[in-house]
């Protein structure tokens, strides 16, 4: 479920960044998209590792990427690249992913 929600977050990020200025395509836009893609990618990679300790490590990396996305969304809103509604929608989904990640990590420990 956390992987599915993280994939939904990636879609939200791609939709939100479509309207970013063209001069940001290889900078800020690329950075936030890569951070977002990193979340479900690390969940999947960790699950495939066959070790609970490694899975937990990759889940923590995914959570770090989630925090990075949240920081970049705040910056995007401050730069007027996205509006408050878009920021709130993304924060809601990112918060949901964060709660699920924390719960999964706790259950694996």
Short mmCIF file of C-alpha atoms in Angstrom, two decimals:
data_model
loop_
_atom_site.label_atom_id
_atom_site.label_comp_id
_atom_site.label_asym_id
_atom_site.label_seq_id
_atom_site.Cartn_x
_atom_site.Cartn_y
_atom_site.Cartn_z
CA UNK A 1 0.00 0.00 0.00
CA UNK A 2 2.81 2.43 0.85
CA UNK A 3 4.41 1.77 -2.55
CA UNK A 4 1.07 2.49 -4.29
CA UNK A 5 0.59 5.73 -2.36
CA UNK A 6 4.17 6.74 -3.14
CA UNK A 7 3.50 6.14 -6.84
CA UNK A 8 0.43 8.40 -6.55
CA UNK A 9 2.66 11.07 -5.00
CA UNK A 10 5.04 10.82 -7.97
CA UNK A 11 2.13 11.45 -10.34
CA UNK A 12 1.10 14.51 -8.32
CA UNK A 13 4.65 15.85 -8.49
CA UNK A 14 4.87 15.35 -12.25
CA UNK A 15 1.53 17.11 -12.74
CA UNK A 16 2.55 20.01 -10.50
CA UNK A 17 5.94 20.47 -12.15
CA UNK A 18 4.57 20.57 -15.71
CA UNK A 19 3.93 24.27 -15.27
CA UNK A 20 7.35 25.12 -13.78
CA UNK A 21 9.37 27.60 -15.85
CA UNK A 22 11.26 26.07 -18.78
CA UNK A 23 14.58 27.35 -17.42
CA UNK A 24 14.03 25.07 -14.39
CA UNK A 25 13.64 21.90 -16.50
CA UNK A 26 17.17 20.62 -15.88
CA UNK A 27 17.46 22.10 -12.40
CA UNK A 28 14.67 22.35 -9.88
CA UNK A 29 12.08 20.41 -11.90
CA UNK A 30 14.47 17.50 -12.42
CA UNK A 31 15.55 17.53 -8.77
CA UNK A 32 12.04 17.37 -7.30
CA UNK A 33 10.96 14.70 -9.77
CA UNK A 34 14.01 12.56 -8.98
CA UNK A 35 13.36 12.88 -5.24
CA UNK A 36 9.73 11.84 -5.75
CA UNK A 37 10.65 8.84 -7.93
CA UNK A 38 13.20 7.83 -5.30
CA UNK A 39 10.44 7.14 -2.75
CA UNK A 40 8.67 4.17 -4.42
CA UNK A 41 11.97 3.04 -5.98
CA UNK A 42 13.61 2.64 -2.58
CA UNK A 43 10.56 0.89 -1.17
CA UNK A 44 10.69 -1.62 -4.03
CA UNK A 45 14.44 -2.10 -3.85
CA UNK A 46 14.38 -2.61 -0.09
CA UNK A 47 11.58 -5.15 -0.31
CA UNK A 48 13.56 -7.12 -2.88
CA UNK A 49 16.69 -7.34 -0.70
CA UNK A 50 15.60 -10.40 1.35
CA UNK A 51 16.81 -8.89 4.58
CA UNK A 52 14.63 -7.11 7.09
CA UNK A 53 17.49 -4.85 8.16
CA UNK A 54 18.14 -3.79 4.56
CA UNK A 55 14.43 -3.30 3.93
CA UNK A 56 14.25 -0.97 6.93
CA UNK A 57 17.32 0.91 5.69
CA UNK A 58 15.72 1.48 2.27
CA UNK A 59 12.43 2.51 3.88
CA UNK A 60 14.36 5.13 5.86
CA UNK A 61 15.98 6.35 2.64
CA UNK A 62 12.52 6.57 1.06
CA UNK A 63 11.34 8.61 4.03
CA UNK A 64 14.28 10.96 3.61
CA UNK A 65 13.33 11.48 -0.02
CA UNK A 66 9.77 12.20 1.08
CA UNK A 67 11.06 14.94 3.39
CA UNK A 68 13.15 16.30 0.51
CA UNK A 69 10.04 16.49 -1.68
CA UNK A 70 8.16 18.35 1.06
CA UNK A 71 10.98 20.89 1.36
CA UNK A 72 11.09 21.39 -2.39
CA UNK A 73 7.32 21.86 -2.53
CA UNK A 74 7.58 24.62 0.08
CA UNK A 75 10.23 26.28 -2.08
CA UNK A 76 8.10 25.86 -5.23
CA UNK A 77 5.20 27.58 -3.47
CA UNK A 78 7.47 30.40 -2.24
CA UNK A 79 8.73 30.88 -5.80
CA UNK A 80 5.08 31.01 -6.96
CA UNK A 81 5.54 27.93 -9.17
CA UNK A 82 2.56 26.24 -7.46
CA UNK A 83 -0.43 27.57 -5.57
CA UNK A 84 -1.49 26.83 -1.99
CA UNK A 85 -4.10 24.27 -3.06
CA UNK A 86 -1.53 22.24 -5.00
CA UNK A 87 0.88 22.44 -2.10
CA UNK A 88 -1.81 21.20 0.31
CA UNK A 89 -2.77 18.29 -1.95
CA UNK A 90 0.85 17.18 -2.23
CA UNK A 91 1.45 17.62 1.51
CA UNK A 92 -1.59 15.50 2.30
CA UNK A 93 -0.36 12.67 0.08
CA UNK A 94 3.24 13.00 1.34
CA UNK A 95 1.99 12.91 4.94
CA UNK A 96 0.03 9.76 4.21
CA UNK A 97 3.12 8.14 2.71
CA UNK A 98 5.16 9.22 5.72
CA UNK A 99 2.71 7.68 8.18
CA UNK A 100 2.64 4.43 6.25
CA UNK A 101 6.44 4.33 6.06
CA UNK A 102 6.75 4.93 9.81
CA UNK A 103 4.18 2.23 10.51
CA UNK A 104 5.88 -0.28 8.26
CA UNK A 105 9.30 0.44 9.77
CA UNK A 106 7.87 0.06 13.27
CA UNK A 107 6.18 -3.24 12.40
CA UNK A 108 9.41 -4.63 10.89
CA UNK A 109 11.43 -3.77 13.99
#
